[in-house]
mmCIF file of C-alpha atoms in Angstrom:
data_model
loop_
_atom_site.group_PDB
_atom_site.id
_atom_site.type_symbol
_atom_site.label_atom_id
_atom_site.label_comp_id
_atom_site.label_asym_id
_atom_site.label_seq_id
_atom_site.Cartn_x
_atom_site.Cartn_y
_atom_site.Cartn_z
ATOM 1 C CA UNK A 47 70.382 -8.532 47.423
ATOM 2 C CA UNK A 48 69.384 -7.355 51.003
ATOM 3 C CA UNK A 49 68.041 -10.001 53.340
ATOM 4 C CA UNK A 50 64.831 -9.203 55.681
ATOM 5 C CA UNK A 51 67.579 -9.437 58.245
ATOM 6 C CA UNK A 52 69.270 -6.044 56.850
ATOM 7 C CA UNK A 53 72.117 -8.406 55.740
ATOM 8 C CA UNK A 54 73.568 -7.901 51.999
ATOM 9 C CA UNK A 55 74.415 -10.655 49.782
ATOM 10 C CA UNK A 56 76.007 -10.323 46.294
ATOM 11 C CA UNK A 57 73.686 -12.490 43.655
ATOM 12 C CA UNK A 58 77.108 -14.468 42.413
ATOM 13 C CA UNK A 59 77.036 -16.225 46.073
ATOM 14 C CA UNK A 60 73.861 -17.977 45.839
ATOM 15 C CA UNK A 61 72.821 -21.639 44.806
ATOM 16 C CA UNK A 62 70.495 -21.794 41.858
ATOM 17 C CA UNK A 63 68.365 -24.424 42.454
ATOM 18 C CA UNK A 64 65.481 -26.097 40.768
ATOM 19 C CA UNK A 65 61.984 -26.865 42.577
ATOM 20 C CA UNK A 66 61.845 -30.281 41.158
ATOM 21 C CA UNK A 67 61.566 -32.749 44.492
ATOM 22 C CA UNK A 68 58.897 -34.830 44.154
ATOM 23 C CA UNK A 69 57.808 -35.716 47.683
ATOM 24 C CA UNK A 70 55.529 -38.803 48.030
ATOM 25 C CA UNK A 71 51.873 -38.293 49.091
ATOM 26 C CA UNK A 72 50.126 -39.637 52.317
ATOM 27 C CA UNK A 73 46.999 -41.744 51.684
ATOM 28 C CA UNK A 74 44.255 -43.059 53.813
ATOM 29 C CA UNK A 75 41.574 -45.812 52.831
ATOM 30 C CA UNK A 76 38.129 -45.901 53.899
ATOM 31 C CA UNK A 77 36.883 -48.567 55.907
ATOM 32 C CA UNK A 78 33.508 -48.996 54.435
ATOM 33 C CA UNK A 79 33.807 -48.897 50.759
ATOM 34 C CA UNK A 80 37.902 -49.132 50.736
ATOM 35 C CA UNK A 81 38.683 -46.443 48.138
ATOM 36 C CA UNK A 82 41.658 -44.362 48.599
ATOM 37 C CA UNK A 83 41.972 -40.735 49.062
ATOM 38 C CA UNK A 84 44.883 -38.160 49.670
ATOM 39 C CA UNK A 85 44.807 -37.270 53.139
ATOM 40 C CA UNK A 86 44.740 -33.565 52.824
ATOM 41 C CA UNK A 87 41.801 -34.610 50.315
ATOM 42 C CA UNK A 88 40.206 -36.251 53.059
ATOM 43 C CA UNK A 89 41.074 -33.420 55.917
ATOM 44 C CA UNK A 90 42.837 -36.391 57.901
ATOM 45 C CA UNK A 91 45.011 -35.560 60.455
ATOM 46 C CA UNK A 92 47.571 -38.677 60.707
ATOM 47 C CA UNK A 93 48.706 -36.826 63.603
ATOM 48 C CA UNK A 94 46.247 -36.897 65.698
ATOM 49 C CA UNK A 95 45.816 -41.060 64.323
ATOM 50 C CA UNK A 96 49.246 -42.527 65.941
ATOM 51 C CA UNK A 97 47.645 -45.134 67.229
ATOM 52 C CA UNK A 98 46.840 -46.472 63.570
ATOM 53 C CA UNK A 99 43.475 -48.297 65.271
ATOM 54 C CA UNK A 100 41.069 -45.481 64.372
ATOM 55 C CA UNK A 101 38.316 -45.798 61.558
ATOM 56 C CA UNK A 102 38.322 -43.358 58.822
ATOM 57 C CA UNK A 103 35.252 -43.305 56.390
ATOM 58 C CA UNK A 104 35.446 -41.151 53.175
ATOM 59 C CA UNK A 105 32.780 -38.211 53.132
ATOM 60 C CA UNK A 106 30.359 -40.721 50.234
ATOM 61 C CA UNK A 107 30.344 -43.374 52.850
ATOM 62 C CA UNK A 108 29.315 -40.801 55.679
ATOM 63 C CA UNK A 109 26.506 -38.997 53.285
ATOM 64 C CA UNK A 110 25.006 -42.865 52.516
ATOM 65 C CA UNK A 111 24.925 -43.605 56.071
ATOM 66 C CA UNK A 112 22.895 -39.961 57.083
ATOM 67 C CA UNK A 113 20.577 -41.109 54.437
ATOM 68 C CA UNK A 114 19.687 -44.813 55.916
ATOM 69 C CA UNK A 115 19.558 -43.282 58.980
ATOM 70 C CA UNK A 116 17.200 -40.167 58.236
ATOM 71 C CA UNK A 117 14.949 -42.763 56.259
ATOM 72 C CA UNK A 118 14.995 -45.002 59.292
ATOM 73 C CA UNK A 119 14.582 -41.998 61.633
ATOM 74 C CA UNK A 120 12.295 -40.029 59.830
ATOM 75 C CA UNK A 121 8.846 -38.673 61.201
ATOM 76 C CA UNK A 122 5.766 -39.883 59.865
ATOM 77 C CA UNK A 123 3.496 -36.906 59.478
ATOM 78 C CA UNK A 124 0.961 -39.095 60.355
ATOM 79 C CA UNK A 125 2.794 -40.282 63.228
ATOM 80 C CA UNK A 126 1.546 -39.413 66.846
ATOM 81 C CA UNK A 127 4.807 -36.713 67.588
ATOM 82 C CA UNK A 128 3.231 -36.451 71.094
ATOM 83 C CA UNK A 129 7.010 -35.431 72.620
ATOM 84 C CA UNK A 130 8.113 -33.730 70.005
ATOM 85 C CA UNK A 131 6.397 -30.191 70.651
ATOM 86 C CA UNK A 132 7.328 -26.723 72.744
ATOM 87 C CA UNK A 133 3.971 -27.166 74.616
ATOM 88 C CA UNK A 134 4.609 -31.058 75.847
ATOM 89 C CA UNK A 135 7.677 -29.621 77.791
ATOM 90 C CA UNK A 136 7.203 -28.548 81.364
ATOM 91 C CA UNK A 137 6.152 -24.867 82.002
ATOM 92 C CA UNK A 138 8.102 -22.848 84.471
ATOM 93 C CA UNK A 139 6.842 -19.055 85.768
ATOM 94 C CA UNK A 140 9.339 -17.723 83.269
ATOM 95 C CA UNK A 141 7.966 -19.307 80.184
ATOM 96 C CA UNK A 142 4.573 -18.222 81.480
ATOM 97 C CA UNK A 143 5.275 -14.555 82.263
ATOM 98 C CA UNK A 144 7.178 -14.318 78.364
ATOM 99 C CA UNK A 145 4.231 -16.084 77.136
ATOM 100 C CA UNK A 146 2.135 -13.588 78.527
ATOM 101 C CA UNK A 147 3.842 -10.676 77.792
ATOM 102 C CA UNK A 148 4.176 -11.964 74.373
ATOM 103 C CA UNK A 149 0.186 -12.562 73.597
ATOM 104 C CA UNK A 150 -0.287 -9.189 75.646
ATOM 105 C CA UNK A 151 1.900 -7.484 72.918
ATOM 106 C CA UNK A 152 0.291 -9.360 70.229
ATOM 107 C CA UNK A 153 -2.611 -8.251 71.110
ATOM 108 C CA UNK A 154 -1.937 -4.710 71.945
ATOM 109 C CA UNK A 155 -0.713 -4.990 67.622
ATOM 110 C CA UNK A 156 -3.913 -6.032 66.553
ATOM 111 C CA UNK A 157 -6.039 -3.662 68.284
ATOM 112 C CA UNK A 158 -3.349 -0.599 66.507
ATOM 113 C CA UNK A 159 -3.906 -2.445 63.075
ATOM 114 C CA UNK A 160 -7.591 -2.511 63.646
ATOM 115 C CA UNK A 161 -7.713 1.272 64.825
ATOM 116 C CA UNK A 162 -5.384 1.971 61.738
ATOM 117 C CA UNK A 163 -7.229 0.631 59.602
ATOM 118 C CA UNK A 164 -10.532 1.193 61.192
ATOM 119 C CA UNK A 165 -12.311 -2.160 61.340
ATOM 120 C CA UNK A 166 -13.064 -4.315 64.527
ATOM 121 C CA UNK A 167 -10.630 -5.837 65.995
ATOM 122 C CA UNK A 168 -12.150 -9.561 64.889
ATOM 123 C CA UNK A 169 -11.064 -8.661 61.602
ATOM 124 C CA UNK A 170 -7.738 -8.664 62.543
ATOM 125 C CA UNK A 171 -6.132 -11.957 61.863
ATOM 126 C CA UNK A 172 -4.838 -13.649 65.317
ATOM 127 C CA UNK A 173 -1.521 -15.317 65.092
ATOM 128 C CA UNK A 174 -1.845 -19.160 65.489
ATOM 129 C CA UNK A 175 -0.920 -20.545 68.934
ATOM 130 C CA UNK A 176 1.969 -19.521 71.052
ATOM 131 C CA UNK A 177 4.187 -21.704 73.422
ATOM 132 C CA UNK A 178 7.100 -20.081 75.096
ATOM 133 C CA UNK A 179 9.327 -22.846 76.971
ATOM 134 C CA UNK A 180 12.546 -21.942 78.851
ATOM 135 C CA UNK A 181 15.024 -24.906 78.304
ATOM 136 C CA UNK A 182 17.943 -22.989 80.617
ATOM 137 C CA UNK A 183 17.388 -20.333 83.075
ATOM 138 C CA UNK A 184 21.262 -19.414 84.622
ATOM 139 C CA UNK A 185 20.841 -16.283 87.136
ATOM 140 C CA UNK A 186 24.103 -14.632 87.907
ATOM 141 C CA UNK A 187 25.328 -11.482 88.598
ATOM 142 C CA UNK A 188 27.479 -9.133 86.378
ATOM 143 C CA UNK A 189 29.446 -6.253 87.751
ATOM 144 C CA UNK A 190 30.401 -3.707 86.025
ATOM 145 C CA UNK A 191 34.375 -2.955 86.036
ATOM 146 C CA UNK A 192 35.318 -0.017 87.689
ATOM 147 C CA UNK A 193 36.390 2.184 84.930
ATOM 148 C CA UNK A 194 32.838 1.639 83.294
ATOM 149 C CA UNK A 195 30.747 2.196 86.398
ATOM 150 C CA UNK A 196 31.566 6.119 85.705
ATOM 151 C CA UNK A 197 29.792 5.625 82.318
#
């Protein structure tokens, strides 16, 4: 037999061996509903929880807590969501110029579809309302290296 090494071996000089070692299996309990789980099951990393004072809570406990919560947290439709829209955050000459350009280009659309297809331009239906906000504006400058300033 030849090794990855380049070494040879003859076949009589190894060790037949069986696979048979059973090797016990780490567990981990949840801390809500105390079930037990494998912890490869569980993707728990019981090296990164030396300290042994961390919480672990098994992926049912975590999905029945996201639904209390959503049902707690969730938005009447009927609810004032005064807060929760593009246009109650503050404008900025950016989002104003993109919102412009935007309409401008929605317009300039309409009045091709309306020339395609020959009717006024009324008959054309407009888009509902637009609000462009700009959340983060970073300005920096890139150089080009110099090998691709030739290009």
């Amino acid at each position: 037999v030849t090794m990855e090494d380049g070494q040879r071996l003859e076949k009589s000089k190894l060790e037949k061996k069986k696979n048979s070692e059973v090797t016990e299996e780490s567990w981990v309990q949840c801390n809500y509903c105390n079930r037990w789980f494998h912890q490869i099951c569980a993707l728990f990393n019981s090296r990164n929880e030396e300290s042994k004072t961390s919480q672990y809570f098994c992926p049912m406990c975590i999905l029945r807590f996201l639904d209390r919560w959503c049902e707690d947290h969730f938005i009447n439709p009927n609810q004032n969501t005064k807060g929760f829209r593009a246009a109650d955050l503050p404008r900025t000459q950016y989002s104003d110029y993109m919102e412009e350009r935007i309409n401008c280009r929605i317009k300039e659309e309409r009045l091709k579809k309306a020339r395609e297809d020959g009717v006024a331009l009324c008959d054309i239906p407009m888009p509902g309302d637009l609000t462009v906000r700009v959340i983060l504006n970073k300005e920096s400058e890139v150089f080009p290296r110099p090998n691709l300033e030739r290009l």
